[in-house]
PDB file of C-alpha atoms in Angstrom:
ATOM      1  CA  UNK A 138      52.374 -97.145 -27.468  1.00 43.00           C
ATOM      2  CA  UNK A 139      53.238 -96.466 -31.144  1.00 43.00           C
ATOM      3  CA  UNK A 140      56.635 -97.667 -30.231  1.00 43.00           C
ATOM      4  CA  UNK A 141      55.820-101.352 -29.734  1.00 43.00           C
ATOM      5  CA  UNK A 142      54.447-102.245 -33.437  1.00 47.00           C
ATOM      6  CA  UNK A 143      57.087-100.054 -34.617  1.00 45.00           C
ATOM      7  CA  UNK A 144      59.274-102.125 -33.578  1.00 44.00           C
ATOM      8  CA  UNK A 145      58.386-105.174 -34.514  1.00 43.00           C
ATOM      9  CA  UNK A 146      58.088-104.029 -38.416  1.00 44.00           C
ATOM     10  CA  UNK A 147      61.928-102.603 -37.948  1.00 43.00           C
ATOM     11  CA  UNK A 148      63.136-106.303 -36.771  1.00 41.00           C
ATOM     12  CA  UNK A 149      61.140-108.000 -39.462  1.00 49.00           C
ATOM     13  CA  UNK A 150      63.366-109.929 -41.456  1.00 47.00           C
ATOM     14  CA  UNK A 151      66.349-110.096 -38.803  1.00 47.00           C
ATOM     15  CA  UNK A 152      65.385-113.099 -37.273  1.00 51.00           C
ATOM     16  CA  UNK A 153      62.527-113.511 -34.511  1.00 53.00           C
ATOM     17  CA  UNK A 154      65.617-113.150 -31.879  1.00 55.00           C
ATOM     18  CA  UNK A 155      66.184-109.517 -32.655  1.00 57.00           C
ATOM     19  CA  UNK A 156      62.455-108.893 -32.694  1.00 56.00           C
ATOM     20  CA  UNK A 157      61.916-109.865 -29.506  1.00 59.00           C
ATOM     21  CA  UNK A 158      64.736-108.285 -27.944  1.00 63.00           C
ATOM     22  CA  UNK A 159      63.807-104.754 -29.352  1.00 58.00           C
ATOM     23  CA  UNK A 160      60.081-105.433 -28.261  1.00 54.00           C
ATOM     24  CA  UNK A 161      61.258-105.784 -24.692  1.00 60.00           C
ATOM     25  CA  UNK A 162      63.524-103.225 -25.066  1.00 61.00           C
ATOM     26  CA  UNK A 163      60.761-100.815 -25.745  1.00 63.00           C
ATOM     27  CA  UNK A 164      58.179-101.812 -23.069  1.00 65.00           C
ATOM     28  CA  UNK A 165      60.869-101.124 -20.711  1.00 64.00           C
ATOM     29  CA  UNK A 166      61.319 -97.964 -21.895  1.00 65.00           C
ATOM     30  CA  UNK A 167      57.517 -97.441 -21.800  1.00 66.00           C
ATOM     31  CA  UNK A 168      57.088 -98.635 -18.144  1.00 58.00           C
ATOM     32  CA  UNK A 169      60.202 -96.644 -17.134  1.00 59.00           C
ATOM     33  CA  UNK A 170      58.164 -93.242 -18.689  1.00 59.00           C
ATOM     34  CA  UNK A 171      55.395 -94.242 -17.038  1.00 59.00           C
ATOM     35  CA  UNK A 172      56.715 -94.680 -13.343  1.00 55.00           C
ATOM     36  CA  UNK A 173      58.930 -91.303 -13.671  1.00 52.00           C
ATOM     37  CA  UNK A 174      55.530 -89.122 -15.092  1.00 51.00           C
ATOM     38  CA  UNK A 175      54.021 -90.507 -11.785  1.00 53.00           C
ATOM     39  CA  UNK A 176      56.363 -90.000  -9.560  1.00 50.00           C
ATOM     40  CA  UNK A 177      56.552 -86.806 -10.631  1.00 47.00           C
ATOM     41  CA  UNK A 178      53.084 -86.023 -10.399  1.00 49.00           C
ATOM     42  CA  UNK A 179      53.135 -87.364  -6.779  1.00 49.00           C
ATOM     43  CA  UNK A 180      56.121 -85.100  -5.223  1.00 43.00           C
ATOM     44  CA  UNK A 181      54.641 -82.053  -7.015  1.00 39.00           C
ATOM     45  CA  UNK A 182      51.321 -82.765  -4.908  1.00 44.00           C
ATOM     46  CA  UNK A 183      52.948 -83.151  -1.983  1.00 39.00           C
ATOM     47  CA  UNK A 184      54.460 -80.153  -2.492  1.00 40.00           C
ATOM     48  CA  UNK A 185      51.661 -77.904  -3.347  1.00 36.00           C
ATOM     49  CA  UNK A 186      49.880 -79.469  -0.090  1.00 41.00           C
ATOM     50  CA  UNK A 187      52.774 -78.615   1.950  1.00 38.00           C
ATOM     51  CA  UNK A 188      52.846 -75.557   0.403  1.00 37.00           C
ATOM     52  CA  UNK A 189      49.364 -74.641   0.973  1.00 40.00           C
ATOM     53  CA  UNK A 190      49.222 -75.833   4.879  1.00 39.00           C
ATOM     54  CA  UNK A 191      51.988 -73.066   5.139  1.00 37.00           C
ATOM     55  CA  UNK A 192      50.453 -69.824   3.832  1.00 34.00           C
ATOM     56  CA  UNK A 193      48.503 -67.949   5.862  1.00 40.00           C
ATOM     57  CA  UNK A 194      45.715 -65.656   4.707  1.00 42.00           C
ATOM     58  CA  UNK A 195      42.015 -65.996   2.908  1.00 40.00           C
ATOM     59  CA  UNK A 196      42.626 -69.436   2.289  1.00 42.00           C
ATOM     60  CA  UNK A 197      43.510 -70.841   6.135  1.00 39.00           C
ATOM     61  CA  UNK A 198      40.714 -68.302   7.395  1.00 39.00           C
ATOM     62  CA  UNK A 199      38.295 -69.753   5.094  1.00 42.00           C
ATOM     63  CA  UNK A 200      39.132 -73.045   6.346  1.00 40.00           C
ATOM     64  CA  UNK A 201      38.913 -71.624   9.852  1.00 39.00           C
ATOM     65  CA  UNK A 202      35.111 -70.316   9.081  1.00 40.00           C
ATOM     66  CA  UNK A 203      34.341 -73.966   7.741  1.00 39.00           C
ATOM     67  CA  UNK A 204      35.162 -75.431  11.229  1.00 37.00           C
ATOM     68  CA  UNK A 205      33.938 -73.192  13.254  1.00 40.00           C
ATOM     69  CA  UNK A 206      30.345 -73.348  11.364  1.00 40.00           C
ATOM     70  CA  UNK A 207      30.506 -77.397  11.609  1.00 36.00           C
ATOM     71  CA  UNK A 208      31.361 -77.152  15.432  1.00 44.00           C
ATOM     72  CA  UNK A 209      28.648 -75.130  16.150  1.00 42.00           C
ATOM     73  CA  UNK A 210      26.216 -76.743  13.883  1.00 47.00           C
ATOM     74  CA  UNK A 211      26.318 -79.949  15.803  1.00 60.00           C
ATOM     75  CA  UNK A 212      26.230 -78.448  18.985  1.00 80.00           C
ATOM     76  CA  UNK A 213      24.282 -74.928  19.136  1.00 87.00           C
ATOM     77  CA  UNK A 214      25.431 -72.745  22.490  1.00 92.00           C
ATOM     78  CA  UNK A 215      22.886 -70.539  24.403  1.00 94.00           C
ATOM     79  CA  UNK A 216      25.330 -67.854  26.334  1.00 95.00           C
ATOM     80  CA  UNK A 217      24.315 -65.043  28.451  1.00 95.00           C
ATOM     81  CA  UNK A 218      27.261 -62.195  29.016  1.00 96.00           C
ATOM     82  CA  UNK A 219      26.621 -59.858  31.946  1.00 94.00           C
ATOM     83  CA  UNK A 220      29.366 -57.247  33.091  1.00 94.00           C
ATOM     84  CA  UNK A 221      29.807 -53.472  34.139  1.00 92.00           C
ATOM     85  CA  UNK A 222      30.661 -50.897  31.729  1.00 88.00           C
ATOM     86  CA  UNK A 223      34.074 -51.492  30.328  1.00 89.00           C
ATOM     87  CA  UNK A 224      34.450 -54.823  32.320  1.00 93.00           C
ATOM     88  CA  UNK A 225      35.749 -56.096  28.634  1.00 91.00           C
ATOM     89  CA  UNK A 226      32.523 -57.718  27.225  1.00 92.00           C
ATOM     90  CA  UNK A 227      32.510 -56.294  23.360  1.00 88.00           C
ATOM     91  CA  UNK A 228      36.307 -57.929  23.137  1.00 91.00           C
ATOM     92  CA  UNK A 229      35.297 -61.626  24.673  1.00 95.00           C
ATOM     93  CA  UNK A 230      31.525 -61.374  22.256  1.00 94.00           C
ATOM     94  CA  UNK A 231      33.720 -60.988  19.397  1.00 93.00           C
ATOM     95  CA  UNK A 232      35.825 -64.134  20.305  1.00 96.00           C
ATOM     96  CA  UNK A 233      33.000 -66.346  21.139  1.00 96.00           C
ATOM     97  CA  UNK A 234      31.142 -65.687  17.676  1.00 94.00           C
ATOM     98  CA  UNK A 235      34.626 -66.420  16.179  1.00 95.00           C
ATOM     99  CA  UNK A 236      35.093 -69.394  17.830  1.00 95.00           C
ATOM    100  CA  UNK A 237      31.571 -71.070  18.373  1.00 94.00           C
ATOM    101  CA  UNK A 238      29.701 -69.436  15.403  1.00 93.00           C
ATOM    102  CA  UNK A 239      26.724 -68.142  17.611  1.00 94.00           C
ATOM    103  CA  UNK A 240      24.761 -65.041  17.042  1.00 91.00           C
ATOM    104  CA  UNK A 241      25.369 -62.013  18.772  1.00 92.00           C
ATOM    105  CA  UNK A 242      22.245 -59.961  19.907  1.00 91.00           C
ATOM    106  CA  UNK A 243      22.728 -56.635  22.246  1.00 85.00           C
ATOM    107  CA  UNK A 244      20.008 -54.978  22.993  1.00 80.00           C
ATOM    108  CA  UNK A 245      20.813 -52.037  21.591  1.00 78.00           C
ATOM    109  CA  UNK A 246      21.296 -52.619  18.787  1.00 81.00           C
ATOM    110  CA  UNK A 247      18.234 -55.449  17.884  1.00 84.00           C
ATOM    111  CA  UNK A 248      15.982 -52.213  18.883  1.00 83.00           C
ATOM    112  CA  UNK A 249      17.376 -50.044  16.435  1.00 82.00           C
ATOM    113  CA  UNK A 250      17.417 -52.295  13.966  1.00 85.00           C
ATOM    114  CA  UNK A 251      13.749 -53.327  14.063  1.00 89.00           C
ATOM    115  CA  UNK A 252      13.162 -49.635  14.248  1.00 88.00           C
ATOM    116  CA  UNK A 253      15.205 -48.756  11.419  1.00 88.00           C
ATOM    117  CA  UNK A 254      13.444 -51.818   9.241  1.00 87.00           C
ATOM    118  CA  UNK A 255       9.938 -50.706  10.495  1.00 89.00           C
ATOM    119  CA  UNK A 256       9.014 -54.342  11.527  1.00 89.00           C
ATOM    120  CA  UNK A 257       6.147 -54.688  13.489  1.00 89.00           C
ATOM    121  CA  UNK A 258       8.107 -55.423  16.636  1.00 89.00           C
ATOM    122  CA  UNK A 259      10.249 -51.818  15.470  1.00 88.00           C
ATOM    123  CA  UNK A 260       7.032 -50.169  14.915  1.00 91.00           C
ATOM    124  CA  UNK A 261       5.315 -50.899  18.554  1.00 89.00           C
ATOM    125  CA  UNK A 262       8.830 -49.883  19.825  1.00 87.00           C
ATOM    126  CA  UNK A 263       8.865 -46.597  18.515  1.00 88.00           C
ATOM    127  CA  UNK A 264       5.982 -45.563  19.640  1.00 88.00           C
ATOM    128  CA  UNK A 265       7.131 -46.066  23.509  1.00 83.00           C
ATOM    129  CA  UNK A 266      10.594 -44.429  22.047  1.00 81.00           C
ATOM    130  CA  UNK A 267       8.502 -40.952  20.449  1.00 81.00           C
ATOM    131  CA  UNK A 268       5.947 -40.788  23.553  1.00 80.00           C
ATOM    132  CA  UNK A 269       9.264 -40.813  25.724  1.00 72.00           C
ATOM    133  CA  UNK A 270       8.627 -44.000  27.442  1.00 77.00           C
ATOM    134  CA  UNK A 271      10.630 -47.066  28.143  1.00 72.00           C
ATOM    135  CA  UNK A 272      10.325 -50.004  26.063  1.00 82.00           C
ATOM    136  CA  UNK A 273       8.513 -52.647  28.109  1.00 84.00           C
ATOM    137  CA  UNK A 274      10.472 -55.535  28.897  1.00 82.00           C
ATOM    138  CA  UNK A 275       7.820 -57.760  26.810  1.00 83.00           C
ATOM    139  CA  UNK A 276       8.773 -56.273  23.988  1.00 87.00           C
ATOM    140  CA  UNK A 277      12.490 -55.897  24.512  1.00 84.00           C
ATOM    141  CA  UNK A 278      12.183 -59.599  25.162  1.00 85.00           C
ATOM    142  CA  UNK A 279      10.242 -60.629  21.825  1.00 86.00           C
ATOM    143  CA  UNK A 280      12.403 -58.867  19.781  1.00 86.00           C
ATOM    144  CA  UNK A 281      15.340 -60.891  21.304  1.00 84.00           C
ATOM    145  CA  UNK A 282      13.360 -64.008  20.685  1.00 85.00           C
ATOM    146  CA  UNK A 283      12.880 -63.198  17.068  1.00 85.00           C
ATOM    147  CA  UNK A 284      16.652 -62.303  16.388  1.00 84.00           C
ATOM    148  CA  UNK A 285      17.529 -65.311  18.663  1.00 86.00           C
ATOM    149  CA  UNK A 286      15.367 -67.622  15.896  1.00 84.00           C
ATOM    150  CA  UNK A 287      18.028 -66.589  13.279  1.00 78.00           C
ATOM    151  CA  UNK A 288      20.881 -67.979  14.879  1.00 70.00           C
ATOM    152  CA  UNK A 289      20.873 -71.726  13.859  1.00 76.00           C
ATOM    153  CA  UNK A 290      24.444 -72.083  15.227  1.00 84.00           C
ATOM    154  CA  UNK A 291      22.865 -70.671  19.005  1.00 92.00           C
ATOM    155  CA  UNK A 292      22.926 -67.282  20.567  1.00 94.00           C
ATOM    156  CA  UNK A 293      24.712 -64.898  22.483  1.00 95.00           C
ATOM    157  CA  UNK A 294      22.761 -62.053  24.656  1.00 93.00           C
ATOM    158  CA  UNK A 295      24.640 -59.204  25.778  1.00 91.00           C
ATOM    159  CA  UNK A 296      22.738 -56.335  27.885  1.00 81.00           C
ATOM    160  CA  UNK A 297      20.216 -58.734  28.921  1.00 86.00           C
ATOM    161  CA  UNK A 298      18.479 -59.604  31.258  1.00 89.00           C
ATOM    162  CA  UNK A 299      19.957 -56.819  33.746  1.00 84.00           C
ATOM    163  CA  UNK A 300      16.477 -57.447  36.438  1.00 85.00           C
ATOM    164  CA  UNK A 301      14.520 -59.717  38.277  1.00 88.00           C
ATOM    165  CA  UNK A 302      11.550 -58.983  36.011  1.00 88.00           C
ATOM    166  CA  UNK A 303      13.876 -59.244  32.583  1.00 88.00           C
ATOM    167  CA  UNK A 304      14.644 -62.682  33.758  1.00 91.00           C
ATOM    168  CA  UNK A 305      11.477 -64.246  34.134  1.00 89.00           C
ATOM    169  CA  UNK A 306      10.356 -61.934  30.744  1.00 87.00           C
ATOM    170  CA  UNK A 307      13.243 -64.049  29.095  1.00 87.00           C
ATOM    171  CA  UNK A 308      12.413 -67.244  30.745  1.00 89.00           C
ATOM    172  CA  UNK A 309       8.755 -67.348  29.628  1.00 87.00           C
ATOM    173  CA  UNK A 310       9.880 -66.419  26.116  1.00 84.00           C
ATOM    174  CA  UNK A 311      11.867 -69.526  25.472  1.00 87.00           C
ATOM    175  CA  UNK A 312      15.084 -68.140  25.940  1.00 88.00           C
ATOM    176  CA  UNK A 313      16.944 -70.353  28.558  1.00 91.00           C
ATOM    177  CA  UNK A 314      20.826 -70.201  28.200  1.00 93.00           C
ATOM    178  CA  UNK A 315      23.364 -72.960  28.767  1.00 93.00           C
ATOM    179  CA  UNK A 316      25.313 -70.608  30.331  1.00 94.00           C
ATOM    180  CA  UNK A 317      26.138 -67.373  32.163  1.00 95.00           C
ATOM    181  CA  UNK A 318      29.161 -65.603  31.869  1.00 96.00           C
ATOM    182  CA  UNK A 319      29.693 -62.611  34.527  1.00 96.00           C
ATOM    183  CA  UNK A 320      32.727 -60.784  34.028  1.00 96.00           C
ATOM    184  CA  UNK A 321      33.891 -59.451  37.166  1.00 96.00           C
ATOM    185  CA  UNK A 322      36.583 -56.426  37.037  1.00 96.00           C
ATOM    186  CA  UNK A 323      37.555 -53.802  40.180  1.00 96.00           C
ATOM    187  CA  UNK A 324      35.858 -50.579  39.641  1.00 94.00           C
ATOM    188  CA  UNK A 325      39.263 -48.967  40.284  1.00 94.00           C
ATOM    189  CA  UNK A 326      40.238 -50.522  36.857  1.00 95.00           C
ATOM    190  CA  UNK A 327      36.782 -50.192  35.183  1.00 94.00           C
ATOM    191  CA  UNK A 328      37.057 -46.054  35.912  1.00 94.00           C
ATOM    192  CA  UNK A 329      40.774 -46.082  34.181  1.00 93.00           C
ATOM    193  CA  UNK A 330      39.408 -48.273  31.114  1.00 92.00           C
ATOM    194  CA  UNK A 331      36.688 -45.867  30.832  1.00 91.00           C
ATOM    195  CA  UNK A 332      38.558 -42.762  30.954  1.00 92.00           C
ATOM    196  CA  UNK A 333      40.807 -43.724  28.349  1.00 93.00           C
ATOM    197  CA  UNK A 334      38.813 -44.738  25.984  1.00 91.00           C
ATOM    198  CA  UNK A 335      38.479 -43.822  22.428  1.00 93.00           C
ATOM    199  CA  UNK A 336      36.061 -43.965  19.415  1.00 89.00           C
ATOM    200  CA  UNK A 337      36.621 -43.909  16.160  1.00 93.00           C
ATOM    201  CA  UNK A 338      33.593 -42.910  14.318  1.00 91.00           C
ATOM    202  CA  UNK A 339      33.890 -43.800  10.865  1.00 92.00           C
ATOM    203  CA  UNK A 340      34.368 -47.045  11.882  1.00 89.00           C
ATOM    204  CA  UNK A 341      33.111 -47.812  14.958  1.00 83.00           C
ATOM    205  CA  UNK A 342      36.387 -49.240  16.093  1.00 87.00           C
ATOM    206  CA  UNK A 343      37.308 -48.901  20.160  1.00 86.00           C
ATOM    207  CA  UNK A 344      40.645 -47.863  21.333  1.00 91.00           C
ATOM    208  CA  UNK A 345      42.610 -46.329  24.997  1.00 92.00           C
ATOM    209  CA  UNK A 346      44.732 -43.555  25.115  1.00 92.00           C
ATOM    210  CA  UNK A 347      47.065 -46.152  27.315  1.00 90.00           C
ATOM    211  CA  UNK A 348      46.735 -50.026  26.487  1.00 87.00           C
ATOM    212  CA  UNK A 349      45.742 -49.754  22.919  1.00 90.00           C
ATOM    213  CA  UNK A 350      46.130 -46.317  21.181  1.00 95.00           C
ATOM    214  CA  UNK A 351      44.780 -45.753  17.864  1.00 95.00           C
ATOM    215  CA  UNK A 352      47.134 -45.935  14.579  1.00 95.00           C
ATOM    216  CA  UNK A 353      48.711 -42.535  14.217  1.00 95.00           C
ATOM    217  CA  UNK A 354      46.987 -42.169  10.673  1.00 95.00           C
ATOM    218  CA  UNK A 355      43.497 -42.192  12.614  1.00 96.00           C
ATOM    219  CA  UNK A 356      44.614 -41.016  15.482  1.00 94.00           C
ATOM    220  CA  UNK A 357      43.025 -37.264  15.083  1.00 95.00           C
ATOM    221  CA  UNK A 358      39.849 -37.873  14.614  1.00 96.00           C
ATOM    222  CA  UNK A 359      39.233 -40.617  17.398  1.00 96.00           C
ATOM    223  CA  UNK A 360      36.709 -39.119  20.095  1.00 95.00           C
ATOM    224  CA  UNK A 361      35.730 -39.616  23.714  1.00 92.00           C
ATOM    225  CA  UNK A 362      32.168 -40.277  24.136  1.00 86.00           C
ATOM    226  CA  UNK A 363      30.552 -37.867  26.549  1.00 84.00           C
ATOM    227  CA  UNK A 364      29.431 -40.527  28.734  1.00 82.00           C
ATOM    228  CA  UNK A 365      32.914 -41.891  29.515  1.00 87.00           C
ATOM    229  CA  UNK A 366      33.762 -40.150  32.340  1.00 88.00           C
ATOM    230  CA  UNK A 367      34.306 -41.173  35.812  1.00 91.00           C
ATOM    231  CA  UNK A 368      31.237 -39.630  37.444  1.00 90.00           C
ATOM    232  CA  UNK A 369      28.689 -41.115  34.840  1.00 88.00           C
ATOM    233  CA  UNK A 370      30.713 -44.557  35.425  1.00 89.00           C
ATOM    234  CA  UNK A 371      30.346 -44.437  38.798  1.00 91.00           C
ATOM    235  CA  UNK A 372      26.753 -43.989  38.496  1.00 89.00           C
ATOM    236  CA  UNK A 373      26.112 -46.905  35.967  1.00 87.00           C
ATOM    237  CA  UNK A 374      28.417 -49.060  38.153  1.00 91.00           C
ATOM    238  CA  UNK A 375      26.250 -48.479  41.175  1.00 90.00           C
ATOM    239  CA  UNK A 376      23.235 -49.125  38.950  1.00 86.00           C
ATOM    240  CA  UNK A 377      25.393 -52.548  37.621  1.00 89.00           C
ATOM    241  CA  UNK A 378      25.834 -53.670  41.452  1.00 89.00           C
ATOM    242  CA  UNK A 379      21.936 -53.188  42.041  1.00 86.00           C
ATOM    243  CA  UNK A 380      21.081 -55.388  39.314  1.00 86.00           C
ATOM    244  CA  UNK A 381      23.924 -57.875  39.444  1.00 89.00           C
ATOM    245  CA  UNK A 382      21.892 -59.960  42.543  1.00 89.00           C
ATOM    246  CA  UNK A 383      19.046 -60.586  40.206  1.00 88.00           C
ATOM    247  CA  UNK A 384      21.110 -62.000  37.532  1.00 90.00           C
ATOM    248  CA  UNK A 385      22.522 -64.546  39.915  1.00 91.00           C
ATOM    249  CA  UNK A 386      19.296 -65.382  41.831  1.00 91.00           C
ATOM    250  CA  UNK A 387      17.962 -65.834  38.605  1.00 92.00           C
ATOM    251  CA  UNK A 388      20.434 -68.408  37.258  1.00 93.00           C
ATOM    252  CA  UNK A 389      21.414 -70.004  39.703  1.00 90.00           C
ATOM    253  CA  UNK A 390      23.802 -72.789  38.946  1.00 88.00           C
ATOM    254  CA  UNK A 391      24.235 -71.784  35.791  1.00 90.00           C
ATOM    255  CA  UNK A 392      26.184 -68.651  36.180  1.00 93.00           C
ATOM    256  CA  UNK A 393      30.162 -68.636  36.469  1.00 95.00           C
ATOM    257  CA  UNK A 394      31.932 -65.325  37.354  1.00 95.00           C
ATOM    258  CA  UNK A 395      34.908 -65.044  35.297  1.00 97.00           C
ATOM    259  CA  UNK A 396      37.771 -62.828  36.557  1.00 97.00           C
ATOM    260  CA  UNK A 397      37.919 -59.829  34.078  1.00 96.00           C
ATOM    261  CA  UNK A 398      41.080 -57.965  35.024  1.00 96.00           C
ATOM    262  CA  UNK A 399      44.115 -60.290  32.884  1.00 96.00           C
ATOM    263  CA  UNK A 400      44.983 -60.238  29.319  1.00 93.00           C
ATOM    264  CA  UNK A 401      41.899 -61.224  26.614  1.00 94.00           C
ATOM    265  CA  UNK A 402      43.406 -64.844  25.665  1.00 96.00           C
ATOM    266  CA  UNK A 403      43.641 -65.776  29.682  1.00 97.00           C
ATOM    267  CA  UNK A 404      39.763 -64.573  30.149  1.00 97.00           C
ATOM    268  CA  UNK A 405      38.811 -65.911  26.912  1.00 97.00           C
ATOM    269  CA  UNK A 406      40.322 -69.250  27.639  1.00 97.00           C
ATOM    270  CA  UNK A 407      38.312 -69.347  30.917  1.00 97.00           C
ATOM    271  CA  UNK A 408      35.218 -68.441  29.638  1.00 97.00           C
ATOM    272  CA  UNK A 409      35.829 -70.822  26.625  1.00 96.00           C
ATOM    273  CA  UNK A 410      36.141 -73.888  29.439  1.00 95.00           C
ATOM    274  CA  UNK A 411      32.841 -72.899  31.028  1.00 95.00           C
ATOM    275  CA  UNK A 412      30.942 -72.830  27.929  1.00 94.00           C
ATOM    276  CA  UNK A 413      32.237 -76.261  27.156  1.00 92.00           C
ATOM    277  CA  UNK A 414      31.783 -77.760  30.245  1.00 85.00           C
ATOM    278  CA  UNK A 415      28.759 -79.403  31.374  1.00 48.00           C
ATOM    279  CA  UNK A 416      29.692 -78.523  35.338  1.00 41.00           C
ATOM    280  CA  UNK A 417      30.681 -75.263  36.501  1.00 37.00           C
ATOM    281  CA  UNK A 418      34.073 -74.730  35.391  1.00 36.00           C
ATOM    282  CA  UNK A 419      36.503 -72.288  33.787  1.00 40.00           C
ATOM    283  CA  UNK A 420      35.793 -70.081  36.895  1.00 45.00           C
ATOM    284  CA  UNK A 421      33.561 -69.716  39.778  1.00 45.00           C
ATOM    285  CA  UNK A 422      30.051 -70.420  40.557  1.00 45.00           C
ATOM    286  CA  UNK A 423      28.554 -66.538  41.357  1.00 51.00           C
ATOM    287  CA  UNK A 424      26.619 -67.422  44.839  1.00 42.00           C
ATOM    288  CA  UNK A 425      25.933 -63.810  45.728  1.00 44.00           C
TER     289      UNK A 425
END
């Protein structure tokens, strides 16, 4: 704004005509700066923003994670999963954490984990585990109660409850679900899913020798687990079916069975409907 005195002391002397007209002259330059620099400024920032809404990567998945977290934090989910061996259920876990930002607790692995930290939960557990015994079910069920009390956002059980008795154990420790998801595959296909099935283990990745082969790089030293056979299946599957009665006695009305034999997205989109929903939908009620 230098300009504007400037000015003035140039057209001193020339008559107060001139002076004027080179004062004008130079606030319209001024205001003419002014609107360009902010124009400017405004069509760079749109595109940046445009620019920004179009890249993939850390960003957009960072934004993803920040929705995800404030959908579930205003409405916590409570999900049992229940299937047979290589009906699918690691693959649709992994998609409803994504999406709803629940925890996911399999039994398996809480055990171990309170073992391996020596809690006092681990502690009582190992000593059924070194004598040779089964874990009771009162203590399977506390321990899922105490990793269950970490997950602000809600829960997700997998392996439990799988009887009668592990149902009411769960019920009387607090843990009621919204919902029940039962996957529900032939055992025709469950045998060929099994059977093909490969393990990375320095990674702990999952792959099949048919429908989803590992990279070529890894490919080597991928295993088959000595349990995935079709004999062993066929004896956990008849186990499964046992079992699979007192799961739906159990929750009655609140358990959907989910058809487990199309592609991930069409199962996950099903099973996404019936956790949403405040009826049974997204599938079928399981009535026996």
């Amino acid at each position: 704004f230098w300009k504007v005195p400037m000015a003035a002391m140039i057209c001193q002397g020339r008559g107060s005509h001139m002076a004027l007209i080179a004062v004008a002259a130079t606030l319209l330059l001024i205001f003419a700066t002014l609107a360009f620099t902010q124009s400017s400024r405004n069509a760079i920032g749109v595109s940046i923003r445009s620019r920004n809404q179009s890249i993939p990567g850390p960003a957009a998945a960072q934004g993803r994670a920040r929705c995800v977290r404030a959908y579930a934090s205003g409405n916590p989910k409570h999900i049992i999963i229940s299937g047979a061996p290589a009906s699918g259920k690691g693959t649709q876990c992994q998609l409803i954490v994504d999406k709803y930002g629940v925890k996911h607790i399999s039994t398996g692995d809480a055990l171990r984990a309170h073992v391996r930290s020596q809690t006092e939960l681990g502690k009582k557990a190992k000593a059924y585990m070194d004598a040779g015994d089964l874990v009771p079910d009162e203590l399977i069920m506390s321990i899922m109660k105490e990793e269950a009390m970490h997950g602000s956002s809600g829960w997700l059980l997998d392996g439990v409850p799988r009887t009668a008795k592990q149902v009411e154990a769960l019920r009387e420790t607090g843990l009621i679900p919204d919902k029940v998801i039962l996957l529900e595959v032939p055992d025709e296909v469950l045998i060929e899913r099994c059977v093909g099935r490969l393990f990375d283990p320095e990674t702990g990745n999952t792959y099949h020798r048919k429908y989803f082969p590992p990279p070529p790089e890894i490919a080597e030293r991928c295993v088959q687990r000595s349990d995935d056979n079709e004999e062993t299946l066929r004896n956990r599957l008849d186990q499964f079916r046992k079992n699979r009665q007192s799961l739906v006695d159990g929750y009655r009305g609140q358990i959907v069975s989910i058809d487990g034999n199309r592609n991930k997205e069409a199962i996950f989109q099903d099973i996404c409907s019936a956790i949403d929903a405040s009826g049974v939908t997204g599938g079928t009620p399981a009535l026996s």
